[in-house]
Amino acid sequence: MSKDSLTLSILIIEDNLGDFVLLEDHLLEKFDAIQIFHEESFESAILTIKSDKKIDIILLDLVLPDLQGEVLAKKIQQNTTDIPIIILTGYTDIDLARKILSLGVSDFLIKDEINPEILYKSIIYSLERKSYINGLNKTKKTYQDLFNLSPQPMWLYDTSTLFFLDVNQAAIDKYGYTLEEFRSMTIKDIRPKNQIKYLQDSLAKHALTGSVGFAGFFTHTLKSGKNISVEIFSSNIDYNGRLVRLVLANDVTDKLEHTKKIEAQNVKLKDIAWTQSHVVRAPLSRILGIINLIELESFNSKDLPYLIEQLKLSGNEMDVIVRNIVNEAKLLNINESNNE
Amino acid sequence: MNKHVLLVDDDPIFHIIFTRMIKKVYPELSVNSSLNGKIALEYLNTNYSEESQYIILLDINMPVYNGWQFLDIIKKKEIILNNNIIIFVVTSSTDLDDIKRAKSYSFVKDTLSKPLSVDSLNHVLQPLINE
């Protein structure tokens, strides 16, 4: 039978030399390119694990001179996050085996029953399972990061109690509460008192019907007491087996402020346009009217001095109006630069 | 038929310009000047006759009763049904909203923009005078 050419480095933690030699024989019978590290105590094993040696899998005897049983398995595991561990023991204690398996140990082999086949199968199976679980964890982490590291404040709340279940870092930064504080609060606690009714109406319309997407504009209160305007998007999601509401809050305070300023400016500009049409045209039309009259009456009219005086007055009136417009337009500019 | 021209405008200079122009172009017409809508209404209340023809040149921006108020009040008066009152809205405004609003009154014949030229006066008055 041909050997597996998988490159593997295996740490065997076994104080009984006879057992170690047997294991080594089994391994060499099945694997072509393995490297074996051997440690005889918990203390020395930990040193090897913590060193920069690359270890792919650990075979662990459950009875070592300095540590045994469940505590030993736990301690080894704490120091090896990604390395699969196969437990070896002479005990035929199934209960202990089960218990240790539930800690996340990969497999459990009874020494008296070990042969090359069983050992080989267990190692390959443990490695495959570990890489599969690592893949799953990576996916899970990616999705958690999408929530936790999102630049937009997000949170989850329970639709029946309204308590916050989880909030992301952006929400913590924006609202000023810690995660613990958030978890002891309901979504009512981030609203001004006069907005509670509005919130309840919105909950009836969106959260309870499970609608997805834009839920409206709301006022939220930060820990500092400052109110902000937010645009809320929400949807129902399954969270650890229960249905909860996922909320994304977009702070539009500045945007709304900006819009208000632009609207105020538009009113001013309209005022100026109105002035142009009504106020400026009044003396201007008078000037043109007087000129029409002078033309009509010929230039040697005895009223000419009077009409010229009127021309002058209207001209001056227009001058004042135009100056006022210029000043108002200047005021617009000053407001702009103050806002920045 | 007697023809009366009523000028309703708060600008005394415009009155001078207008009356002189009328005197040149239509010397037979008599012009009555009112400085606001209220005075014009009072004039109509006391002098109105079914036998006469009234041509009102109405400014919009005036104190006391402005042009719109004048139009709204006269709209409710029975005399307007006699069809012997013709109103022209004369304004220095070039605002399209004002022009639209003025034309929404059925008895407003047209809107004129200041300054009034002899040509525009002829255009407006000639058909009425020569009736």
mmCIF file with all atom_site columns, C-alpha atoms in Angstrom, chain A residues 14-195:
data_model
loop_
_atom_site.group_PDB
_atom_site.id
_atom_site.type_symbol
_atom_site.label_atom_id
_atom_site.label_alt_id
_atom_site.label_comp_id
_atom_site.label_asym_id
_atom_site.label_entity_id
_atom_site.label_seq_id
_atom_site.pdbx_PDB_ins_code
_atom_site.Cartn_x
_atom_site.Cartn_y
_atom_site.Cartn_z
_atom_site.occupancy
_atom_site.B_iso_or_equiv
_atom_site.pdbx_formal_charge
_atom_site.auth_seq_id
_atom_site.auth_comp_id
_atom_site.auth_asym_id
_atom_site.auth_atom_id
_atom_site.pdbx_PDB_model_num
ATOM 1   C CA . GLU A 1 14  ? 3.222   11.097 25.578 1.00 0.00 ? 14  GLU A CA 1
ATOM 2   C CA . ASP A 1 15  ? 5.257   10.209 28.681 1.00 0.00 ? 15  ASP A CA 1
ATOM 3   C CA . ASN A 1 16  ? 5.283   6.483  28.038 1.00 0.00 ? 16  ASN A CA 1
ATOM 4   C CA . LEU A 1 17  ? 8.160   5.778  25.694 1.00 0.00 ? 17  LEU A CA 1
ATOM 5   C CA . GLY A 1 18  ? 6.722   2.415  24.601 1.00 0.00 ? 18  GLY A CA 1
ATOM 6   C CA . ASP A 1 19  ? 3.468   4.030  23.566 1.00 0.00 ? 19  ASP A CA 1
ATOM 7   C CA . PHE A 1 20  ? 5.325   6.802  21.750 1.00 0.00 ? 20  PHE A CA 1
ATOM 8   C CA . VAL A 1 21  ? 7.436   4.372  19.739 1.00 0.00 ? 21  VAL A CA 1
ATOM 9   C CA . LEU A 1 22  ? 4.336   2.449  18.754 1.00 0.00 ? 22  LEU A CA 1
ATOM 10  C CA . LEU A 1 23  ? 2.589   5.631  17.607 1.00 0.00 ? 23  LEU A CA 1
ATOM 11  C CA . GLU A 1 24  ? 5.664   6.690  15.690 1.00 0.00 ? 24  GLU A CA 1
ATOM 12  C CA . ASP A 1 25  ? 5.736   3.321  13.926 1.00 0.00 ? 25  ASP A CA 1
ATOM 13  C CA . HIS A 1 26  ? 2.069   3.599  12.987 1.00 0.00 ? 26  HIS A CA 1
ATOM 14  C CA . LEU A 1 27  ? 2.553   7.086  11.625 1.00 0.00 ? 27  LEU A CA 1
ATOM 15  C CA . LEU A 1 28  ? 5.637   6.246  9.590  1.00 0.00 ? 28  LEU A CA 1
ATOM 16  C CA . GLU A 1 29  ? 3.782   3.327  8.121  1.00 0.00 ? 29  GLU A CA 1
ATOM 17  C CA . LYS A 1 30  ? 1.132   5.651  6.720  1.00 0.00 ? 30  LYS A CA 1
ATOM 18  C CA . PHE A 1 31  ? 2.855   8.943  6.064  1.00 0.00 ? 31  PHE A CA 1
ATOM 19  C CA . ASP A 1 32  ? 5.800   9.655  3.835  1.00 0.00 ? 32  ASP A CA 1
ATOM 20  C CA . ALA A 1 33  ? 6.694   13.238 4.681  1.00 0.00 ? 33  ALA A CA 1
ATOM 21  C CA . ILE A 1 34  ? 5.977   13.781 8.329  1.00 0.00 ? 34  ILE A CA 1
ATOM 22  C CA . GLN A 1 35  ? 7.965   15.479 11.024 1.00 0.00 ? 35  GLN A CA 1
ATOM 23  C CA . ILE A 1 36  ? 7.390   14.308 14.581 1.00 0.00 ? 36  ILE A CA 1
ATOM 24  C CA . PHE A 1 37  ? 7.984   16.320 17.751 1.00 0.00 ? 37  PHE A CA 1
ATOM 25  C CA . HIS A 1 38  ? 7.920   14.416 20.994 1.00 0.00 ? 38  HIS A CA 1
ATOM 26  C CA . GLU A 1 39  ? 7.244   15.907 24.436 1.00 0.00 ? 39  GLU A CA 1
ATOM 27  C CA . GLU A 1 40  ? 6.794   13.974 27.688 1.00 0.00 ? 40  GLU A CA 1
ATOM 28  C CA . SER A 1 41  ? 5.133   16.528 29.965 1.00 0.00 ? 41  SER A CA 1
ATOM 29  C CA . PHE A 1 42  ? 2.531   19.301 29.839 1.00 0.00 ? 42  PHE A CA 1
ATOM 30  C CA . GLU A 1 43  ? 5.148   21.953 30.665 1.00 0.00 ? 43  GLU A CA 1
ATOM 31  C CA . SER A 1 44  ? 7.536   20.977 27.876 1.00 0.00 ? 44  SER A CA 1
ATOM 32  C CA . ALA A 1 45  ? 4.646   20.513 25.417 1.00 0.00 ? 45  ALA A CA 1
ATOM 33  C CA . ILE A 1 46  ? 3.471   24.035 26.057 1.00 0.00 ? 46  ILE A CA 1
ATOM 34  C CA . LEU A 1 47  ? 6.963   25.344 25.344 1.00 0.00 ? 47  LEU A CA 1
ATOM 35  C CA . THR A 1 48  ? 6.967   23.533 21.986 1.00 0.00 ? 48  THR A CA 1
ATOM 36  C CA . ILE A 1 49  ? 3.495   24.782 21.136 1.00 0.00 ? 49  ILE A CA 1
ATOM 37  C CA . LYS A 1 50  ? 4.470   28.343 21.981 1.00 0.00 ? 50  LYS A CA 1
ATOM 38  C CA . SER A 1 51  ? 7.718   28.120 20.024 1.00 0.00 ? 51  SER A CA 1
ATOM 39  C CA . ASP A 1 52  ? 7.746   29.062 16.346 1.00 0.00 ? 52  ASP A CA 1
ATOM 40  C CA . LYS A 1 53  ? 7.589   25.415 15.281 1.00 0.00 ? 53  LYS A CA 1
ATOM 41  C CA . LYS A 1 54  ? 4.776   24.789 12.857 1.00 0.00 ? 54  LYS A CA 1
ATOM 42  C CA . ILE A 1 55  ? 2.490   22.068 14.196 1.00 0.00 ? 55  ILE A CA 1
ATOM 43  C CA . ASP A 1 56  ? -0.373  20.645 12.169 1.00 0.00 ? 56  ASP A CA 1
ATOM 44  C CA . ILE A 1 57  ? -1.880  18.229 14.640 1.00 0.00 ? 57  ILE A CA 1
ATOM 45  C CA . ILE A 1 58  ? -1.409  17.128 18.266 1.00 0.00 ? 58  ILE A CA 1
ATOM 46  C CA . LEU A 1 59  ? -1.705  13.632 19.673 1.00 0.00 ? 59  LEU A CA 1
ATOM 47  C CA . LEU A 1 60  ? -2.239  14.013 23.415 1.00 0.00 ? 60  LEU A CA 1
ATOM 48  C CA . ASP A 1 61  ? -1.973  11.334 26.095 1.00 0.00 ? 61  ASP A CA 1
ATOM 49  C CA . LEU A 1 62  ? -4.522  12.218 28.728 1.00 0.00 ? 62  LEU A CA 1
ATOM 50  C CA . VAL A 1 63  ? -2.304  11.134 31.641 1.00 0.00 ? 63  VAL A CA 1
ATOM 51  C CA . LEU A 1 64  ? 0.924   13.103 31.962 1.00 0.00 ? 64  LEU A CA 1
ATOM 52  C CA . PRO A 1 65  ? 3.116   13.317 35.040 1.00 0.00 ? 65  PRO A CA 1
ATOM 53  C CA . ASP A 1 66  ? 2.369   17.030 35.634 1.00 0.00 ? 66  ASP A CA 1
ATOM 54  C CA . LEU A 1 67  ? -1.273  17.249 34.454 1.00 0.00 ? 67  LEU A CA 1
ATOM 55  C CA . GLN A 1 68  ? -4.109  14.869 33.596 1.00 0.00 ? 68  GLN A CA 1
ATOM 56  C CA . GLY A 1 69  ? -7.604  14.478 32.221 1.00 0.00 ? 69  GLY A CA 1
ATOM 57  C CA . GLU A 1 70  ? -10.032 17.198 31.457 1.00 0.00 ? 70  GLU A CA 1
ATOM 58  C CA . VAL A 1 71  ? -7.853  19.994 32.871 1.00 0.00 ? 71  VAL A CA 1
ATOM 59  C CA . LEU A 1 72  ? -4.959  18.904 30.690 1.00 0.00 ? 72  LEU A CA 1
ATOM 60  C CA . ALA A 1 73  ? -7.114  18.818 27.561 1.00 0.00 ? 73  ALA A CA 1
ATOM 61  C CA . LYS A 1 74  ? -8.502  22.240 28.341 1.00 0.00 ? 74  LYS A CA 1
ATOM 62  C CA . LYS A 1 75  ? -5.119  23.809 28.983 1.00 0.00 ? 75  LYS A CA 1
ATOM 63  C CA . ILE A 1 76  ? -3.603  22.428 25.806 1.00 0.00 ? 76  ILE A CA 1
ATOM 64  C CA . GLN A 1 77  ? -6.586  23.645 23.859 1.00 0.00 ? 77  GLN A CA 1
ATOM 65  C CA . GLN A 1 78  ? -6.359  27.132 25.283 1.00 0.00 ? 78  GLN A CA 1
ATOM 66  C CA . ASN A 1 79  ? -2.867  27.399 23.854 1.00 0.00 ? 79  ASN A CA 1
ATOM 67  C CA . THR A 1 80  ? -3.683  26.008 20.424 1.00 0.00 ? 80  THR A CA 1
ATOM 68  C CA . THR A 1 81  ? -6.499  27.786 18.664 1.00 0.00 ? 81  THR A CA 1
ATOM 69  C CA . ASP A 1 82  ? -6.390  26.264 15.225 1.00 0.00 ? 82  ASP A CA 1
ATOM 70  C CA . ILE A 1 83  ? -4.564  22.973 15.750 1.00 0.00 ? 83  ILE A CA 1
ATOM 71  C CA . PRO A 1 84  ? -6.709  19.847 15.895 1.00 0.00 ? 84  PRO A CA 1
ATOM 72  C CA . ILE A 1 85  ? -6.096  17.669 18.977 1.00 0.00 ? 85  ILE A CA 1
ATOM 73  C CA . ILE A 1 86  ? -6.579  13.914 19.144 1.00 0.00 ? 86  ILE A CA 1
ATOM 74  C CA . ILE A 1 87  ? -6.821  12.513 22.653 1.00 0.00 ? 87  ILE A CA 1
ATOM 75  C CA . LEU A 1 88  ? -5.127  9.189  23.486 1.00 0.00 ? 88  LEU A CA 1
ATOM 76  C CA . THR A 1 89  ? -5.736  7.290  26.643 1.00 0.00 ? 89  THR A CA 1
ATOM 77  C CA . GLY A 1 90  ? -5.739  3.870  28.160 1.00 0.00 ? 90  GLY A CA 1
ATOM 78  C CA . TYR A 1 91  ? -8.977  4.555  29.935 1.00 0.00 ? 91  TYR A CA 1
ATOM 79  C CA . THR A 1 92  ? -12.091 3.197  28.453 1.00 0.00 ? 92  THR A CA 1
ATOM 80  C CA . ASP A 1 93  ? -14.102 5.866  30.113 1.00 0.00 ? 93  ASP A CA 1
ATOM 81  C CA . ILE A 1 94  ? -16.687 6.907  27.505 1.00 0.00 ? 94  ILE A CA 1
ATOM 82  C CA . ASP A 1 95  ? -18.181 9.642  29.699 1.00 0.00 ? 95  ASP A CA 1
ATOM 83  C CA . LEU A 1 96  ? -14.871 11.440 30.049 1.00 0.00 ? 96  LEU A CA 1
ATOM 84  C CA . ALA A 1 97  ? -14.289 11.025 26.298 1.00 0.00 ? 97  ALA A CA 1
ATOM 85  C CA . ARG A 1 98  ? -17.648 12.601 25.482 1.00 0.00 ? 98  ARG A CA 1
ATOM 86  C CA . LYS A 1 99  ? -17.060 15.450 27.858 1.00 0.00 ? 99  LYS A CA 1
ATOM 87  C CA . ILE A 1 100 ? -13.690 16.240 26.374 1.00 0.00 ? 100 ILE A CA 1
ATOM 88  C CA . LEU A 1 101 ? -15.017 15.980 22.819 1.00 0.00 ? 101 LEU A CA 1
ATOM 89  C CA . SER A 1 102 ? -17.610 18.586 23.690 1.00 0.00 ? 102 SER A CA 1
ATOM 90  C CA . LEU A 1 103 ? -14.774 20.944 24.557 1.00 0.00 ? 103 LEU A CA 1
ATOM 91  C CA . GLY A 1 104 ? -13.893 20.974 20.904 1.00 0.00 ? 104 GLY A CA 1
ATOM 92  C CA . VAL A 1 105 ? -11.238 18.268 20.801 1.00 0.00 ? 105 VAL A CA 1
ATOM 93  C CA . SER A 1 106 ? -11.242 16.569 17.427 1.00 0.00 ? 106 SER A CA 1
ATOM 94  C CA . ASP A 1 107 ? -11.223 12.917 18.262 1.00 0.00 ? 107 ASP A CA 1
ATOM 95  C CA . PHE A 1 108 ? -10.686 10.377 21.014 1.00 0.00 ? 108 PHE A CA 1
ATOM 96  C CA . LEU A 1 109 ? -8.668  7.173  20.500 1.00 0.00 ? 109 LEU A CA 1
ATOM 97  C CA . ILE A 1 110 ? -8.318  4.341  22.960 1.00 0.00 ? 110 ILE A CA 1
ATOM 98  C CA . LYS A 1 111 ? -4.714  3.246  23.056 1.00 0.00 ? 111 LYS A CA 1
ATOM 99  C CA . ASP A 1 112 ? -5.378  -0.491 23.090 1.00 0.00 ? 112 ASP A CA 1
ATOM 100 C CA . GLU A 1 113 ? -7.450  -0.207 19.930 1.00 0.00 ? 113 GLU A CA 1
ATOM 101 C CA . ILE A 1 114 ? -5.112  2.002  17.935 1.00 0.00 ? 114 ILE A CA 1
ATOM 102 C CA . ASN A 1 115 ? -3.715  0.608  14.705 1.00 0.00 ? 115 ASN A CA 1
ATOM 103 C CA . PRO A 1 116 ? -2.201  2.444  11.711 1.00 0.00 ? 116 PRO A CA 1
ATOM 104 C CA . GLU A 1 117 ? -5.542  2.530  9.890  1.00 0.00 ? 117 GLU A CA 1
ATOM 105 C CA . ILE A 1 118 ? -7.500  4.020  12.754 1.00 0.00 ? 118 ILE A CA 1
ATOM 106 C CA . LEU A 1 119 ? -4.797  6.563  13.500 1.00 0.00 ? 119 LEU A CA 1
ATOM 107 C CA . TYR A 1 120 ? -4.490  7.554  9.832  1.00 0.00 ? 120 TYR A CA 1
ATOM 108 C CA . LYS A 1 121 ? -8.213  7.968  9.416  1.00 0.00 ? 121 LYS A CA 1
ATOM 109 C CA . SER A 1 122 ? -8.512  9.994  12.587 1.00 0.00 ? 122 SER A CA 1
ATOM 110 C CA . ILE A 1 123 ? -5.713  12.374 11.587 1.00 0.00 ? 123 ILE A CA 1
ATOM 111 C CA . ILE A 1 124 ? -7.022  12.984 8.077  1.00 0.00 ? 124 ILE A CA 1
ATOM 112 C CA . TYR A 1 125 ? -10.576 13.411 9.333  1.00 0.00 ? 125 TYR A CA 1
ATOM 113 C CA . SER A 1 126 ? -9.468  15.860 12.069 1.00 0.00 ? 126 SER A CA 1
ATOM 114 C CA . LEU A 1 127 ? -7.461  17.971 9.626  1.00 0.00 ? 127 LEU A CA 1
ATOM 115 C CA . GLU A 1 128 ? -10.316 18.167 7.129  1.00 0.00 ? 128 GLU A CA 1
ATOM 116 C CA . ARG A 1 129 ? -12.862 19.009 9.767  1.00 0.00 ? 129 ARG A CA 1
ATOM 117 C CA . LYS A 1 130 ? -10.658 21.695 11.217 1.00 0.00 ? 130 LYS A CA 1
ATOM 118 C CA . SER A 1 131 ? -10.137 23.380 7.855  1.00 0.00 ? 131 SER A CA 1
ATOM 119 C CA . TYR A 1 132 ? -13.871 23.252 7.199  1.00 0.00 ? 132 TYR A CA 1
ATOM 120 C CA . ILE A 1 133 ? -14.640 24.831 10.584 1.00 0.00 ? 133 ILE A CA 1
ATOM 121 C CA . ASN A 1 134 ? -11.983 27.465 10.014 1.00 0.00 ? 134 ASN A CA 1
ATOM 122 C CA . GLY A 1 135 ? -13.652 28.300 6.711  1.00 0.00 ? 135 GLY A CA 1
ATOM 123 C CA . LEU A 1 136 ? -17.025 28.638 8.407  1.00 0.00 ? 136 LEU A CA 1
ATOM 124 C CA . ASN A 1 137 ? -15.559 30.826 11.129 1.00 0.00 ? 137 ASN A CA 1
ATOM 125 C CA . LYS A 1 138 ? -13.977 33.022 8.515  1.00 0.00 ? 138 LYS A CA 1
ATOM 126 C CA . THR A 1 139 ? -17.311 33.506 6.753  1.00 0.00 ? 139 THR A CA 1
ATOM 127 C CA . LYS A 1 140 ? -18.977 34.208 10.090 1.00 0.00 ? 140 LYS A CA 1
ATOM 128 C CA . LYS A 1 141 ? -16.295 36.748 10.921 1.00 0.00 ? 141 LYS A CA 1
ATOM 129 C CA . THR A 1 142 ? -16.714 38.448 7.539  1.00 0.00 ? 142 THR A CA 1
ATOM 130 C CA . TYR A 1 143 ? -20.420 38.910 8.215  1.00 0.00 ? 143 TYR A CA 1
ATOM 131 C CA . GLN A 1 144 ? -19.805 40.052 11.762 1.00 0.00 ? 144 GLN A CA 1
ATOM 132 C CA . ASP A 1 145 ? -17.280 42.575 10.469 1.00 0.00 ? 145 ASP A CA 1
ATOM 133 C CA . LEU A 1 146 ? -19.843 43.874 7.998  1.00 0.00 ? 146 LEU A CA 1
ATOM 134 C CA . PHE A 1 147 ? -21.928 44.758 11.025 1.00 0.00 ? 147 PHE A CA 1
ATOM 135 C CA . ASN A 1 148 ? -19.258 45.699 13.555 1.00 0.00 ? 148 ASN A CA 1
ATOM 136 C CA . LEU A 1 149 ? -16.938 47.625 11.259 1.00 0.00 ? 149 LEU A CA 1
ATOM 137 C CA . SER A 1 150 ? -19.594 49.308 9.133  1.00 0.00 ? 150 SER A CA 1
ATOM 138 C CA . PRO A 1 151 ? -18.996 53.075 9.067  1.00 0.00 ? 151 PRO A CA 1
ATOM 139 C CA . GLN A 1 152 ? -22.745 53.569 9.526  1.00 0.00 ? 152 GLN A CA 1
ATOM 140 C CA . PRO A 1 153 ? -24.354 53.165 12.932 1.00 0.00 ? 153 PRO A CA 1
ATOM 141 C CA . MET A 1 154 ? -26.289 49.889 13.095 1.00 0.00 ? 154 MET A CA 1
ATOM 142 C CA . TRP A 1 155 ? -28.050 47.960 15.802 1.00 0.00 ? 155 TRP A CA 1
ATOM 143 C CA . LEU A 1 156 ? -30.336 45.078 16.511 1.00 0.00 ? 156 LEU A CA 1
ATOM 144 C CA . TYR A 1 157 ? -33.317 45.315 18.800 1.00 0.00 ? 157 TYR A CA 1
ATOM 145 C CA . ASP A 1 158 ? -35.978 43.000 20.089 1.00 0.00 ? 158 ASP A CA 1
ATOM 146 C CA . THR A 1 159 ? -39.304 43.964 18.504 1.00 0.00 ? 159 THR A CA 1
ATOM 147 C CA . SER A 1 160 ? -41.340 42.955 21.555 1.00 0.00 ? 160 SER A CA 1
ATOM 148 C CA . THR A 1 161 ? -39.239 44.392 24.407 1.00 0.00 ? 161 THR A CA 1
ATOM 149 C CA . LEU A 1 162 ? -37.538 47.108 22.257 1.00 0.00 ? 162 LEU A CA 1
ATOM 150 C CA . PHE A 1 163 ? -34.246 46.402 24.073 1.00 0.00 ? 163 PHE A CA 1
ATOM 151 C CA . PHE A 1 164 ? -31.008 46.811 22.141 1.00 0.00 ? 164 PHE A CA 1
ATOM 152 C CA . LEU A 1 165 ? -29.466 43.405 21.512 1.00 0.00 ? 165 LEU A CA 1
ATOM 153 C CA . ASP A 1 166 ? -26.303 44.463 19.736 1.00 0.00 ? 166 ASP A CA 1
ATOM 154 C CA . VAL A 1 167 ? -24.846 47.719 18.413 1.00 0.00 ? 167 VAL A CA 1
ATOM 155 C CA . ASN A 1 168 ? -21.854 48.278 16.181 1.00 0.00 ? 168 ASN A CA 1
ATOM 156 C CA . GLN A 1 169 ? -18.815 50.449 16.820 1.00 0.00 ? 169 GLN A CA 1
ATOM 157 C CA . ALA A 1 170 ? -20.077 53.294 14.619 1.00 0.00 ? 170 ALA A CA 1
ATOM 158 C CA . ALA A 1 171 ? -23.251 53.509 16.743 1.00 0.00 ? 171 ALA A CA 1
ATOM 159 C CA . ILE A 1 172 ? -21.191 53.512 19.933 1.00 0.00 ? 172 ILE A CA 1
ATOM 160 C CA . ASP A 1 173 ? -19.026 56.309 18.536 1.00 0.00 ? 173 ASP A CA 1
ATOM 161 C CA . LYS A 1 174 ? -21.987 58.312 17.236 1.00 0.00 ? 174 LYS A CA 1
ATOM 162 C CA . TYR A 1 175 ? -24.344 58.020 20.220 1.00 0.00 ? 175 TYR A CA 1
ATOM 163 C CA . GLY A 1 176 ? -21.734 58.011 22.984 1.00 0.00 ? 176 GLY A CA 1
ATOM 164 C CA . TYR A 1 177 ? -23.088 55.025 24.932 1.00 0.00 ? 177 TYR A CA 1
ATOM 165 C CA . THR A 1 178 ? -20.983 51.938 25.596 1.00 0.00 ? 178 THR A CA 1
ATOM 166 C CA . LEU A 1 179 ? -22.146 48.530 24.388 1.00 0.00 ? 179 LEU A CA 1
ATOM 167 C CA . GLU A 1 180 ? -23.122 47.631 27.986 1.00 0.00 ? 180 GLU A CA 1
ATOM 168 C CA . GLU A 1 181 ? -25.117 50.836 28.359 1.00 0.00 ? 181 GLU A CA 1
ATOM 169 C CA . PHE A 1 182 ? -26.877 50.204 25.065 1.00 0.00 ? 182 PHE A CA 1
ATOM 170 C CA . ARG A 1 183 ? -27.805 46.685 26.138 1.00 0.00 ? 183 ARG A CA 1
ATOM 171 C CA . SER A 1 184 ? -29.549 48.011 29.227 1.00 0.00 ? 184 SER A CA 1
ATOM 172 C CA . MET A 1 185 ? -31.570 50.492 27.132 1.00 0.00 ? 185 MET A CA 1
ATOM 173 C CA . THR A 1 186 ? -34.563 50.299 24.819 1.00 0.00 ? 186 THR A CA 1
ATOM 174 C CA . ILE A 1 187 ? -34.811 52.140 21.512 1.00 0.00 ? 187 ILE A CA 1
ATOM 175 C CA . LYS A 1 188 ? -37.138 54.618 23.271 1.00 0.00 ? 188 LYS A CA 1
ATOM 176 C CA . ASP A 1 189 ? -34.195 55.789 25.364 1.00 0.00 ? 189 ASP A CA 1
ATOM 177 C CA . ILE A 1 190 ? -32.505 57.439 22.380 1.00 0.00 ? 190 ILE A CA 1
ATOM 178 C CA . ARG A 1 191 ? -35.539 59.594 21.503 1.00 0.00 ? 191 ARG A CA 1
ATOM 179 C CA . PRO A 1 192 ? -36.760 62.913 22.816 1.00 0.00 ? 192 PRO A CA 1
ATOM 180 C CA . LYS A 1 193 ? -39.928 62.410 24.909 1.00 0.00 ? 193 LYS A CA 1
ATOM 181 C CA . ASN A 1 194 ? -42.151 64.084 22.340 1.00 0.00 ? 194 ASN A CA 1
ATOM 182 C CA . GLN A 1 195 ? -41.103 61.561 19.663 1.00 0.00 ? 195 GLN A CA 1
#
